[in-house]
Coordinates of C-alpha atoms (C1' of nucleotides) in Angstrom, one line a residue:
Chain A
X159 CA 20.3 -12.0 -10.1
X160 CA 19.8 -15.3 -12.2
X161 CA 19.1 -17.3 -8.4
X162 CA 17.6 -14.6 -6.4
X163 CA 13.6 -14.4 -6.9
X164 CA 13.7 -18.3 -8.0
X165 CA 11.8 -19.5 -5.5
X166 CA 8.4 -17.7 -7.1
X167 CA 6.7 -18.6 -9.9
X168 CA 7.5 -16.1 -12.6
X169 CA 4.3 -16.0 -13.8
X170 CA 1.3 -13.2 -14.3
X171 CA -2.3 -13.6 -15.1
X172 CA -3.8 -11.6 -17.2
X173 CA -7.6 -10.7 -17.9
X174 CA -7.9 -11.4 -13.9
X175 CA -9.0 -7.9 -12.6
X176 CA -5.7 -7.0 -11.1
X177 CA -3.5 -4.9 -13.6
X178 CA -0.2 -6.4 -14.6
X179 CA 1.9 -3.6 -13.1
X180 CA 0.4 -4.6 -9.8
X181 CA 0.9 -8.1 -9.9
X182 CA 4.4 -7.2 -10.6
X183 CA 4.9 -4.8 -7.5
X184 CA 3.7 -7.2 -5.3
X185 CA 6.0 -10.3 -6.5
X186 CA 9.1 -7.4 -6.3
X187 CA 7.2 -6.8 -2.7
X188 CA 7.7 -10.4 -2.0
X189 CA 11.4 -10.8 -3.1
X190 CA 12.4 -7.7 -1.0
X191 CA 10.1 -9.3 2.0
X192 CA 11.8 -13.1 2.2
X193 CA 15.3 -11.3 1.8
X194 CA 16.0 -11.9 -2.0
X195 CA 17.3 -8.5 -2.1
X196 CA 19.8 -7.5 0.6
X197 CA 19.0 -3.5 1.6
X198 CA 20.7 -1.2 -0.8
X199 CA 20.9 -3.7 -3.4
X200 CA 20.1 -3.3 -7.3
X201 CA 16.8 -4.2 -8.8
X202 CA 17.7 -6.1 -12.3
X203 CA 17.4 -3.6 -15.0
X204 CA 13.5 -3.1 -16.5
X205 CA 14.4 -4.6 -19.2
X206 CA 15.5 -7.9 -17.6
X207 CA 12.5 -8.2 -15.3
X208 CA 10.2 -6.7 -18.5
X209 CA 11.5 -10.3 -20.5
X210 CA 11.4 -12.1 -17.1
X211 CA 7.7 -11.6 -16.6
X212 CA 7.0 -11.2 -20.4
X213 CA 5.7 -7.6 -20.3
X214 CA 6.7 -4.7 -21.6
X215 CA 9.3 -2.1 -20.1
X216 CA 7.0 0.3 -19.8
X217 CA 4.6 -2.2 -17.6
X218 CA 7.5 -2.7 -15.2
X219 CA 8.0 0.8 -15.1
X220 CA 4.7 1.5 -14.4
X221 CA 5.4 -1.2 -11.2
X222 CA 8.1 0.4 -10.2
X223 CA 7.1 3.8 -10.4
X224 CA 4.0 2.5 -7.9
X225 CA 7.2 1.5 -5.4
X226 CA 9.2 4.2 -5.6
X227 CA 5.7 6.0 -4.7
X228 CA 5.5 3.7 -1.8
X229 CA 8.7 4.7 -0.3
X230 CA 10.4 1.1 -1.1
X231 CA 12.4 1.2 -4.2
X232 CA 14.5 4.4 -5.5
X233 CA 15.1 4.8 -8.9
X234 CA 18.6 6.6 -10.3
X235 CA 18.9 7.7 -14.0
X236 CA 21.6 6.0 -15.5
X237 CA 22.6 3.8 -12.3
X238 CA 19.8 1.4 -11.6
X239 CA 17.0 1.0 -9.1
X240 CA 17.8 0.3 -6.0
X241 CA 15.9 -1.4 -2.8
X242 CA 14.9 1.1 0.3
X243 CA 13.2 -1.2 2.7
X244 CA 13.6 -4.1 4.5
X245 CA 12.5 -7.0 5.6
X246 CA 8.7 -7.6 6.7
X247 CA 8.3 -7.3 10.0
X248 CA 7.8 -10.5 12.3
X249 CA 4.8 -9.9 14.7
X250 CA 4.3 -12.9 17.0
X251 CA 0.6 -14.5 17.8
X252 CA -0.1 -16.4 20.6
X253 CA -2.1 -17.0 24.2
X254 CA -0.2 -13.7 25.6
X255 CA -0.6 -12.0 22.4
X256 CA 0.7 -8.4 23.6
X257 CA 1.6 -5.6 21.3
X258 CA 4.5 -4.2 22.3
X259 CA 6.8 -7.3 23.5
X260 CA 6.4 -9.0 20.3
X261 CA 8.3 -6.4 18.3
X262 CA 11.3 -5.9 20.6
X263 CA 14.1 -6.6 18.9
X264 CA 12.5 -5.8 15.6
X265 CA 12.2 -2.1 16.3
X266 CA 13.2 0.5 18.6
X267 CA 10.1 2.5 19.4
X268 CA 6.7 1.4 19.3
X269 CA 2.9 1.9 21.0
X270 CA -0.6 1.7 20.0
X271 CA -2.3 5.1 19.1
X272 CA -6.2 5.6 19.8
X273 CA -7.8 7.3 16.6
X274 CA -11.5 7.2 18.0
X275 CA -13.8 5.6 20.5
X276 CA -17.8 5.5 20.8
X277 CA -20.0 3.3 22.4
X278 CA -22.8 0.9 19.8
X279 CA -24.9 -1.6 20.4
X280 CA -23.4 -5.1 20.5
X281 CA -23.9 -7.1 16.9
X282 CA -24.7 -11.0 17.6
X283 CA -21.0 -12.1 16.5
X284 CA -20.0 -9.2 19.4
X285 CA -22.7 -10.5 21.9
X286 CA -22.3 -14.0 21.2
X287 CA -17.9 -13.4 21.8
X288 CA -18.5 -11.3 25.1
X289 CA -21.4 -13.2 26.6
X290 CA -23.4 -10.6 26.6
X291 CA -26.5 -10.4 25.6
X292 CA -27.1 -8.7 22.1
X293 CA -27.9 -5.0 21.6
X294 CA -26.1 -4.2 25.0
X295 CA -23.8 -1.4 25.2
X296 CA -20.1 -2.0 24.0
X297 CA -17.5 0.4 23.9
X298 CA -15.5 0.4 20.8
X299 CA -12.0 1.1 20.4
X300 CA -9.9 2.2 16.9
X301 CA -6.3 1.9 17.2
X302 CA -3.2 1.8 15.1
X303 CA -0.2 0.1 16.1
X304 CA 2.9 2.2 15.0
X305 CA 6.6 0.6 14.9
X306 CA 9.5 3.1 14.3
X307 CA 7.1 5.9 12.8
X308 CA 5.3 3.3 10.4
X309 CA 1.8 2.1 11.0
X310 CA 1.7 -1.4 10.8
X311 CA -2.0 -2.7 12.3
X312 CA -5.2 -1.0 12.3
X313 CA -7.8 -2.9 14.8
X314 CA -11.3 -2.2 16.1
X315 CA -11.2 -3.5 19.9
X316 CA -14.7 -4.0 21.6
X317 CA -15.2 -4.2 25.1
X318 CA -18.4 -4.6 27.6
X319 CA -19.8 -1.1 28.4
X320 CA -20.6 -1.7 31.7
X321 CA -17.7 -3.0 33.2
X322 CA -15.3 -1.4 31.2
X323 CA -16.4 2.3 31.5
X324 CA -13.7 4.5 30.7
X325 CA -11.6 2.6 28.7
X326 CA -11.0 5.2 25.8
X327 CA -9.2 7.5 28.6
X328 CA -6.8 5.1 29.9
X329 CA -5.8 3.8 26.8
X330 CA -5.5 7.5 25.3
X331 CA -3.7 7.7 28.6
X332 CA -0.7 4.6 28.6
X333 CA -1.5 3.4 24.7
X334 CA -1.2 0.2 26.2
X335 CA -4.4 -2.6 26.0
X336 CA -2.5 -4.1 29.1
X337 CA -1.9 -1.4 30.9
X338 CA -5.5 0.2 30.5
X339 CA -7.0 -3.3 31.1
X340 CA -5.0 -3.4 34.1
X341 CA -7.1 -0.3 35.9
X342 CA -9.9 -2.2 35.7
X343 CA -8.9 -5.4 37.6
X344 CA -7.3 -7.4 34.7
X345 CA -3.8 -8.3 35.5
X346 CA -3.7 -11.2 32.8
X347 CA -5.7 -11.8 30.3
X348 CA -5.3 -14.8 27.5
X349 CA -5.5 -15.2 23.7
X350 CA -8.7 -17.3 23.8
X351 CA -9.3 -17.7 20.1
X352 CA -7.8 -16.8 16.9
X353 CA -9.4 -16.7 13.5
X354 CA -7.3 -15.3 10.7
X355 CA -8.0 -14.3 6.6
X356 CA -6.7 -12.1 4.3
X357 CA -8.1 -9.5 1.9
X358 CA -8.0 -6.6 -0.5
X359 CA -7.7 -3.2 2.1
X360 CA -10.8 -1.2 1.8
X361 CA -10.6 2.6 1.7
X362 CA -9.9 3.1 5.7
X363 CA -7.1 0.4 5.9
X364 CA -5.5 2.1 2.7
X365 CA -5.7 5.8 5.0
X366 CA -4.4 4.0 8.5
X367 CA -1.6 1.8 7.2
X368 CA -0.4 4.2 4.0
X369 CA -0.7 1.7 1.8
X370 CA -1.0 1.6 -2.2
X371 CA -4.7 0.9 -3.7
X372 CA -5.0 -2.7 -4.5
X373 CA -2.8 -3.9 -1.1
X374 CA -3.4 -6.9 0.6
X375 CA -4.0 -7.1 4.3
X376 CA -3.9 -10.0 6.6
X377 CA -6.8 -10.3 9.1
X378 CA -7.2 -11.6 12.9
X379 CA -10.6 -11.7 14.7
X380 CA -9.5 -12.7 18.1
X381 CA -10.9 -13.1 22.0
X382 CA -9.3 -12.4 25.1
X383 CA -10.0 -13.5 28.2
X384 CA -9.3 -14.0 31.9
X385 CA -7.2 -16.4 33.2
X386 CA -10.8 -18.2 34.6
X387 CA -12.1 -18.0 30.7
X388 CA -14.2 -14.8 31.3
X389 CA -14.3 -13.0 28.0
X390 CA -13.4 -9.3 27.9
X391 CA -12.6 -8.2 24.6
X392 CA -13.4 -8.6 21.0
X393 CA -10.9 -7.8 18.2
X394 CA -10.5 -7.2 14.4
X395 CA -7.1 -6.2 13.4
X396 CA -5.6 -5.7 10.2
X397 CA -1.8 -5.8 8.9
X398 CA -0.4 -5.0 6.0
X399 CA 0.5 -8.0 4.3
X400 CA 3.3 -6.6 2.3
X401 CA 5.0 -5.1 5.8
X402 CA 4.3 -7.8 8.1
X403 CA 4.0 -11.2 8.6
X404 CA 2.7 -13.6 11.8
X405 CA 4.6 -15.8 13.7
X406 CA 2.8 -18.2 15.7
X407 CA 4.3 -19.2 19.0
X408 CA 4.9 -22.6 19.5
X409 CA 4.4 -23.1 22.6
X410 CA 1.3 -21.9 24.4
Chain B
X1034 CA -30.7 -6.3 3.2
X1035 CA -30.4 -3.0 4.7
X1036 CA -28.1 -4.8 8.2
X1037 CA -26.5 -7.0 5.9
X1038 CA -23.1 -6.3 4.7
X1039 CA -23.1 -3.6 7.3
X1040 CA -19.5 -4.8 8.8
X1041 CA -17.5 -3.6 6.0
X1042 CA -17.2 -0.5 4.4
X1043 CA -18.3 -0.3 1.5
X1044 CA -15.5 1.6 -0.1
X1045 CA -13.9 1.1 -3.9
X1046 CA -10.8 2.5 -4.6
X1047 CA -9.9 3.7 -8.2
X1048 CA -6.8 3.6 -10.3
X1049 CA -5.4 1.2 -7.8
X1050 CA -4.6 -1.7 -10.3
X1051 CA -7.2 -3.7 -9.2
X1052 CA -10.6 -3.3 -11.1
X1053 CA -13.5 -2.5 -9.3
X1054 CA -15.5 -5.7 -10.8
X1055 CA -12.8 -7.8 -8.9
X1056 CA -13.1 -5.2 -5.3
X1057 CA -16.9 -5.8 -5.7
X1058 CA -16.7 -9.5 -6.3
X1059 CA -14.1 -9.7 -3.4
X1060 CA -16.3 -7.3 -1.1
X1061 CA -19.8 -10.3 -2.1
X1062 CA -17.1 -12.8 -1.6
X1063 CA -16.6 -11.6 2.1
X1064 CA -20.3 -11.2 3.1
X1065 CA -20.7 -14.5 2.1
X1066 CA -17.9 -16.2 4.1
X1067 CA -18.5 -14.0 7.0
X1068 CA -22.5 -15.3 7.3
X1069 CA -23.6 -12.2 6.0
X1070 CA -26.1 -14.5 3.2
X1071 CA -27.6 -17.6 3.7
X1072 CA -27.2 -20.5 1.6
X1073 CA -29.5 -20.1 -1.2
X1074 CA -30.3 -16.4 -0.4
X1075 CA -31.1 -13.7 -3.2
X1076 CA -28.1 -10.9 -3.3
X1077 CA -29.8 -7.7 -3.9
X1078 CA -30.5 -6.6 -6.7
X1079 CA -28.0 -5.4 -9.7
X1080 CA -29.3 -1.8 -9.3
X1081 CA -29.0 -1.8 -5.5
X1082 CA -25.4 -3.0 -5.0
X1083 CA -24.2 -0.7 -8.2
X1084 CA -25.9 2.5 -5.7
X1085 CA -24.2 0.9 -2.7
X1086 CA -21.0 0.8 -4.2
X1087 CA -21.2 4.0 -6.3
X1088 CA -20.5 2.3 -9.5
X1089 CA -22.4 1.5 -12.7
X1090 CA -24.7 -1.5 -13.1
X1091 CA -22.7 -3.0 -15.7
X1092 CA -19.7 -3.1 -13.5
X1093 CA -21.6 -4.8 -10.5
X1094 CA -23.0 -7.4 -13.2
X1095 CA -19.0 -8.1 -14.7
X1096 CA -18.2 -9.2 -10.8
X1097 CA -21.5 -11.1 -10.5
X1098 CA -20.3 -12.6 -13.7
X1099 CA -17.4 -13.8 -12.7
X1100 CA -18.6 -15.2 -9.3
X1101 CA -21.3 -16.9 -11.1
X1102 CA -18.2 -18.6 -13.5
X1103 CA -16.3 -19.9 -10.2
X1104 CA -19.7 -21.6 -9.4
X1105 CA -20.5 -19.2 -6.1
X1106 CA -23.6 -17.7 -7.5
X1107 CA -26.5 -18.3 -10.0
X1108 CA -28.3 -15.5 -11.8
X1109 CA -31.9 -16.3 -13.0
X1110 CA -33.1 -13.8 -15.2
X1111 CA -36.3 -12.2 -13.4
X1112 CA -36.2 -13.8 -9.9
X1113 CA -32.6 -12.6 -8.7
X1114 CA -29.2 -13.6 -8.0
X1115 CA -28.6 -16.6 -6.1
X1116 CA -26.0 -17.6 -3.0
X1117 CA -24.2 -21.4 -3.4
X1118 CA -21.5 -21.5 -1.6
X1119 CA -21.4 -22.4 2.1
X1120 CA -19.1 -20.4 5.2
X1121 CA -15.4 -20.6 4.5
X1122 CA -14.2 -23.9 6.2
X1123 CA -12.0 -23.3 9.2
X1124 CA -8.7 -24.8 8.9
X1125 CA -7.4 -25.3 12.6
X1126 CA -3.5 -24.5 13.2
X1127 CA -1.7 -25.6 16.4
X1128 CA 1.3 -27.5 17.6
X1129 CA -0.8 -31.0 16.4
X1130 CA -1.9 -29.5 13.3
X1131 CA -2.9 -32.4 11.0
X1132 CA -4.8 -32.0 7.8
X1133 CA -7.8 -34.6 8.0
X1134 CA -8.1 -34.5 11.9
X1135 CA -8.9 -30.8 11.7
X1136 CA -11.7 -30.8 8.8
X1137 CA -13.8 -33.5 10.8
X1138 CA -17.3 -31.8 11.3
X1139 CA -17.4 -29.3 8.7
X1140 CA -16.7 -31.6 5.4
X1141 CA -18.1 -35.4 5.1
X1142 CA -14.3 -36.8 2.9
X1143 CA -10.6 -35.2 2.8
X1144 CA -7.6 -36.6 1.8
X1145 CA -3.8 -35.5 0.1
X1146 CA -3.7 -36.1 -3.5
X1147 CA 0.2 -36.1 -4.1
X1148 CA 0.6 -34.0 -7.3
X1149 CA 4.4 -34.9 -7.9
X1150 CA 7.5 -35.3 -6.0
X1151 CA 11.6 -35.4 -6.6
X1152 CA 14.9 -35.4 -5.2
X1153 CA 16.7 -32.1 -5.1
X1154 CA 19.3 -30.0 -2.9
X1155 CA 18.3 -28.6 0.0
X1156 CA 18.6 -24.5 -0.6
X1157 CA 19.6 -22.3 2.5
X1158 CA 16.7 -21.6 4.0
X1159 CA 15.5 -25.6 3.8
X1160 CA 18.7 -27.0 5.0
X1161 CA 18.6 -24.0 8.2
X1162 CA 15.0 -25.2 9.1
X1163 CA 16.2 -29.2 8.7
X1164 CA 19.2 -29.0 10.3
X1165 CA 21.2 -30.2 7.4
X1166 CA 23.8 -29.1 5.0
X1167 CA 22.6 -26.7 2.8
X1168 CA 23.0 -28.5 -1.0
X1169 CA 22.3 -32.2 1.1
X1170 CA 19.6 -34.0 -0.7
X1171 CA 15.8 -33.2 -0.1
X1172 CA 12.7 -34.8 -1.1
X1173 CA 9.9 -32.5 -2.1
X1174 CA 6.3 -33.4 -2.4
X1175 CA 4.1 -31.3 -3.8
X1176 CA 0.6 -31.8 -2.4
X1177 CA -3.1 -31.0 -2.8
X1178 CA -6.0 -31.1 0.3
X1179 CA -9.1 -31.8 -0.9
X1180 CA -12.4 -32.0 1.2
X1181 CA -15.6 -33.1 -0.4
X1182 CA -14.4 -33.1 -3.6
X1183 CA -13.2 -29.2 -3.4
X1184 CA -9.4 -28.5 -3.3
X1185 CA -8.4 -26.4 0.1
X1186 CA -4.8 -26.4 0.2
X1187 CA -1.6 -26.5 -1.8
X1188 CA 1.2 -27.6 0.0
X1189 CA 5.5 -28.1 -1.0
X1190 CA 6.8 -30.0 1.7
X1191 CA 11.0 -31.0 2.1
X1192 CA 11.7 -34.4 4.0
X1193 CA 15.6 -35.0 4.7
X1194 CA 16.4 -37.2 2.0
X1195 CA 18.7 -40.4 3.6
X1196 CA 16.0 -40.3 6.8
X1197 CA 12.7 -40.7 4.7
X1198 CA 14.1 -42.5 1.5
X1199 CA 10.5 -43.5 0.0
X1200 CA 8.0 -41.6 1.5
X1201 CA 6.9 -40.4 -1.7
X1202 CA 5.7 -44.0 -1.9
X1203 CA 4.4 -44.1 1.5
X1204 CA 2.5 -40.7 0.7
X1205 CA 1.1 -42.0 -2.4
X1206 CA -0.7 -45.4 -0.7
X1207 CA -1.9 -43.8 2.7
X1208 CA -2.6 -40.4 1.2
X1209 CA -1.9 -38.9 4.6
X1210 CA 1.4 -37.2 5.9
X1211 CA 0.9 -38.5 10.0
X1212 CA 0.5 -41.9 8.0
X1213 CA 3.4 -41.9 6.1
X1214 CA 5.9 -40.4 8.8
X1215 CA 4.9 -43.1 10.7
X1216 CA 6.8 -45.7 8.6
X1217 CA 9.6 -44.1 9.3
X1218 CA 8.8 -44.4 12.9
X1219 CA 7.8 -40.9 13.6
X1220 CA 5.1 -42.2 15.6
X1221 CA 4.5 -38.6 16.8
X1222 CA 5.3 -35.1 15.7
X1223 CA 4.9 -31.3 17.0
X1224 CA 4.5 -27.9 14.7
X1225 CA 7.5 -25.9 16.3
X1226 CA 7.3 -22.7 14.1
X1227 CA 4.3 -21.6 11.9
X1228 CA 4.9 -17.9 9.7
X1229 CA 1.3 -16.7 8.3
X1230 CA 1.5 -13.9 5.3
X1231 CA -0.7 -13.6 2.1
X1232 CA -0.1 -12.7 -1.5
X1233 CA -1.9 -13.0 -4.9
X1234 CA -2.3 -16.5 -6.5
X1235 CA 0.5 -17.3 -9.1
X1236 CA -0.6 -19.6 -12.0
X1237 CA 0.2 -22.8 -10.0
X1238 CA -2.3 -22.1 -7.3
X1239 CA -4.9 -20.6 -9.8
X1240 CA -4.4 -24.5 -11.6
X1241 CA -4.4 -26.6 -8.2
X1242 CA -6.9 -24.7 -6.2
X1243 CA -9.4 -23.9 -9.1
X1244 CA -9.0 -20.3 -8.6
X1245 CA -10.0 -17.4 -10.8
X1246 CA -7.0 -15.3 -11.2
X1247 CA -6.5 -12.1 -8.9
X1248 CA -8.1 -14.6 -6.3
X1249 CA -5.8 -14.4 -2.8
X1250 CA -4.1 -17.2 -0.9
X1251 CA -3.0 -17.4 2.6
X1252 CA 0.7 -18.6 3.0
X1253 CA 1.9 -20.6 5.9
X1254 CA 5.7 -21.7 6.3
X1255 CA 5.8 -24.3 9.0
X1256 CA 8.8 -26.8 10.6
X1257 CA 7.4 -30.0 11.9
X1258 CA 9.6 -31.4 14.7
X1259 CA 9.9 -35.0 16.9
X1260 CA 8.7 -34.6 20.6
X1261 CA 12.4 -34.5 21.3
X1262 CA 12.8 -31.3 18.9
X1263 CA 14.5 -32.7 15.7
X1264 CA 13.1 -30.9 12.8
X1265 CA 11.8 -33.8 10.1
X1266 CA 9.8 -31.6 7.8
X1267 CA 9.5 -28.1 6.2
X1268 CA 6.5 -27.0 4.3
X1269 CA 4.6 -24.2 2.6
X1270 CA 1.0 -24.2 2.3
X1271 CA -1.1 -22.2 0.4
X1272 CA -4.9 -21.6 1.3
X1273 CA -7.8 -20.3 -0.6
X1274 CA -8.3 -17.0 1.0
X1275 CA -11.9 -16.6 -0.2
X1276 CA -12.5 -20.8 0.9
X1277 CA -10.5 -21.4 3.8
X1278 CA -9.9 -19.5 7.1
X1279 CA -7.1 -20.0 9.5
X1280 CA -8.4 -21.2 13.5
X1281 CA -5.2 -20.9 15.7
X1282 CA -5.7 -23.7 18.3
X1283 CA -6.1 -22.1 21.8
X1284 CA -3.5 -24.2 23.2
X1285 CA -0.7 -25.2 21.4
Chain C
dT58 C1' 37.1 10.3 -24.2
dA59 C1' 34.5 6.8 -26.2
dT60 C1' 31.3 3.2 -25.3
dA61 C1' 28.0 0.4 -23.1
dG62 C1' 24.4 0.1 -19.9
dT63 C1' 20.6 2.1 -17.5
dT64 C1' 16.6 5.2 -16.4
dG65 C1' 13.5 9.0 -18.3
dT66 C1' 10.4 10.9 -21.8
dC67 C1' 7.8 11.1 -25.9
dT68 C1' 4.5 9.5 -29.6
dA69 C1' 1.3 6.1 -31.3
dT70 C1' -1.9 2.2 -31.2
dA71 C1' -4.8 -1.5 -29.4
dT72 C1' -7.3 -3.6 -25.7
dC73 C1' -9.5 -3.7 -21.2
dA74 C1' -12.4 -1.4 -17.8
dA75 C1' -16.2 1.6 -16.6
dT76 C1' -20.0 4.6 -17.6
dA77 C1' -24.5 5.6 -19.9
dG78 C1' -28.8 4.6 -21.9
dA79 C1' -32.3 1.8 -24.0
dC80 C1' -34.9 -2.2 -24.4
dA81 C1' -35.8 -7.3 -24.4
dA82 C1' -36.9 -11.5 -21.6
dA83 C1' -38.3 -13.8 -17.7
dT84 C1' -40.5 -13.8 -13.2
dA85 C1' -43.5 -12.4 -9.4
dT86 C1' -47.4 -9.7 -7.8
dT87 C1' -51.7 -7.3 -8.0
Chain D
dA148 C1' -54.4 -9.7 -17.6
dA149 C1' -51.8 -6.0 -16.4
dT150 C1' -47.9 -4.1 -13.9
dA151 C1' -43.7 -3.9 -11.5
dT152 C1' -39.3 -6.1 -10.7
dT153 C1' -35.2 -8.2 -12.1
dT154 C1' -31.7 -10.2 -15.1
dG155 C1' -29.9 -10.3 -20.1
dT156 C1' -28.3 -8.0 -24.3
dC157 C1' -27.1 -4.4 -27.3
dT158 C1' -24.8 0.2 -28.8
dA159 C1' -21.8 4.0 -27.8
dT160 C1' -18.2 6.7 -25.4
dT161 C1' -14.5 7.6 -22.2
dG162 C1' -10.4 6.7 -19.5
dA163 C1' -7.0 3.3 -17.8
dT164 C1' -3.9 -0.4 -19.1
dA165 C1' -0.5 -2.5 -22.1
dT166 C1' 2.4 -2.8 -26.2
dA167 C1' 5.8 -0.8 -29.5
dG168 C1' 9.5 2.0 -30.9
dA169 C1' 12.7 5.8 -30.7
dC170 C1' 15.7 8.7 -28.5
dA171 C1' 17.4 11.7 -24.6
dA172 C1' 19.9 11.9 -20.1
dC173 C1' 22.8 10.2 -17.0
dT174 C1' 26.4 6.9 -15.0
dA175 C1' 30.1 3.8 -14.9
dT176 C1' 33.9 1.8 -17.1
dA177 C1' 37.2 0.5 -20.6

DNA sequence: TATAGTTGTCTATATCAATAGACAAATATT
DNA sequence: AATATTTGTCTATTGATATAGACAACTATA
């Protein structure tokens, strides 16, 4: 264990706001995630990562426990602690952004779920993305993106009322953006613009992704459009930062 | 300010190991950077944000507090609390990401400020993205972006060392990356892979960035590559989540 | 079967985080 | 000048966080 985590700094801040036990789940998140820690593999013992990060045992415990929790780490009396999970997941961004292609490889099973639909009144950031004009009808669209039984986005899509009547069904329907975007005329569609951050997941993210209080979660506000640059739909997705990273493609 | 703020939920989660001063100074944080305030507009009132947010006063004013310290709001007793800070800047990625190219418009002066930089062998994953040997020499330098004055980035970047013997040198007098691979007669250069994630700042980006702890960063690993494909340089940036915003260039 | 190493549990103490209430100090408004 | 609004300061109390030490329970190994 004396090389693997070494590419961190070793170091927690205290007085910050975040508890120590968290900042030491996430940097145990981050070694499993960039592949210090083969699956199956040992944790060092509490006491070694208690002197590492110059805590207490029982603060690393308290990490820990939050882990085993969280379905990545399993603890054994008198054996060790041992890693469950594996590596983050490697969703790909582009100009053909699509759900579903970009994780084949990485998992065997995966679609886009529809939790619930209404249609609101178009905010000037929605207006101003569609060409619309403001206050006019947009259907909105909450979806999860599940790989392999394990929710890994959460985005609210937005789409012109008018022209995209219906929406909710066919995407209840297929559980594909593509495919429901393809009963309304749109055979291709582009990545126009993407604009990404990353924040602490509020209460909703914390439900839809199953994540631990205090998670982080990367975020993409994106807009597609047709191949003739005719917006058609406004995104905010979230992912969980500790599950998956992004990818950009290179050429696009 | 009954619209404003109305994007997020305004949701605190308890006994998550992150305090709810820091959730409510993150949440202020956000409506800020996302337009929600003006420059030089009055927050609501103490009173009003502890209802909004179901917590005491005293909490609201402990993440007002520490806003106020990282110089992104002023308090005048009787009048209100104050907005500073401008929008986050938008740091465009793409395959011809360059650092000072991509602020033009939204900041007046940028530069690199190179912190430090040594010799040392090239670990497994360096030597992979390089095309070398792993253990083959590697020059690192350790960099800070800085527009108008404010640091925006925090960058470790690897150079192959026989190709680019000196560009420590070359980065220290032209204070630009494009600049200095140019002596080496890279006279142009494409981003070929770019990995986006986000953790918590560690004490080195808390230091460089002027960060208060807990604070988040945005992580991009990148591999900068010749027209003809050979990988030159491998890098890993770290952004000011709260400051900085990631634009993925449309056409890359 | 000892022994060393590891996780699990318990008690105790100190500090930080959050709530609660009261009132002072400064500003803006009537 | 009087009043309402807003930030600043103080005391007090509760629960979460972190430290400290001791020992039990379990596993692997010599």
């Amino acid at each position: 264990m004396a090389g693997a985590m070494s590419g961190q700094a070793n170091s927690i801040e205290r007085r910050s706001g975040v508890s120590l036990w968290r900042q030491i789940a996430d940097k145990i998140l981050q070694a499993i995630a960039s592949g210090d820690f083969a699956e199956n593999a040992a944790l060092p013992p509490e006491m070694a990562l208690a002197e590492r990060y110059g805590v207490n045992r029982h603060t690393v415990r308290s990490a820990i426990a939050a882990l085993v929790q969280d379905g990545v780490l399993r603890a054994e009396q008198g054996r060790g602690t041992f890693v469950l999970s594996r590596k983050r997941l490697s969703y790909p961004i582009g100009a053909r952004t699509r759900f579903s292609t970009g994780l084949q490889g990485q998992t065997t099973e995966r679609h886009i779920a529809l939790l619930s639909s209404w249609t609101e009144p178009a905010t000037r950031r929605i207006a101003e993305a569609l060409g619309i004009a403001r206050g006019a009808a947009v259907i909105r669209l909450e979806t999860r993106g599940e790989a392999d039984g394990h929710p890994v986005s959460r985005a609210s899509a937005w789409f012109e009322a008018g022209r995209f009547a219906g929406i909710e069904d066919a995407m209840a329907e297929t559980g594909s953006i593509t495919a429901s975007l393809r009963r309304f005329g749109v055979d291709d569609y582009l990545r126009q613009s993407t604009v990404l951050s990353a924040r602490h997941a509020d209460a909703d993210d914390l439900a839809a992704l199953d994540l631990q209080p205090g998670a982080i979660v990367l975020v993409t506000v994106a807009i597609n459009v047709t191949p003739d640059g005719r917006p058609i739909q406004f995104s905010e997705s979230r992912f969980p930062a500790e599950r998956v990273e992004l990818k950009l493609s290179a050429s696009e």
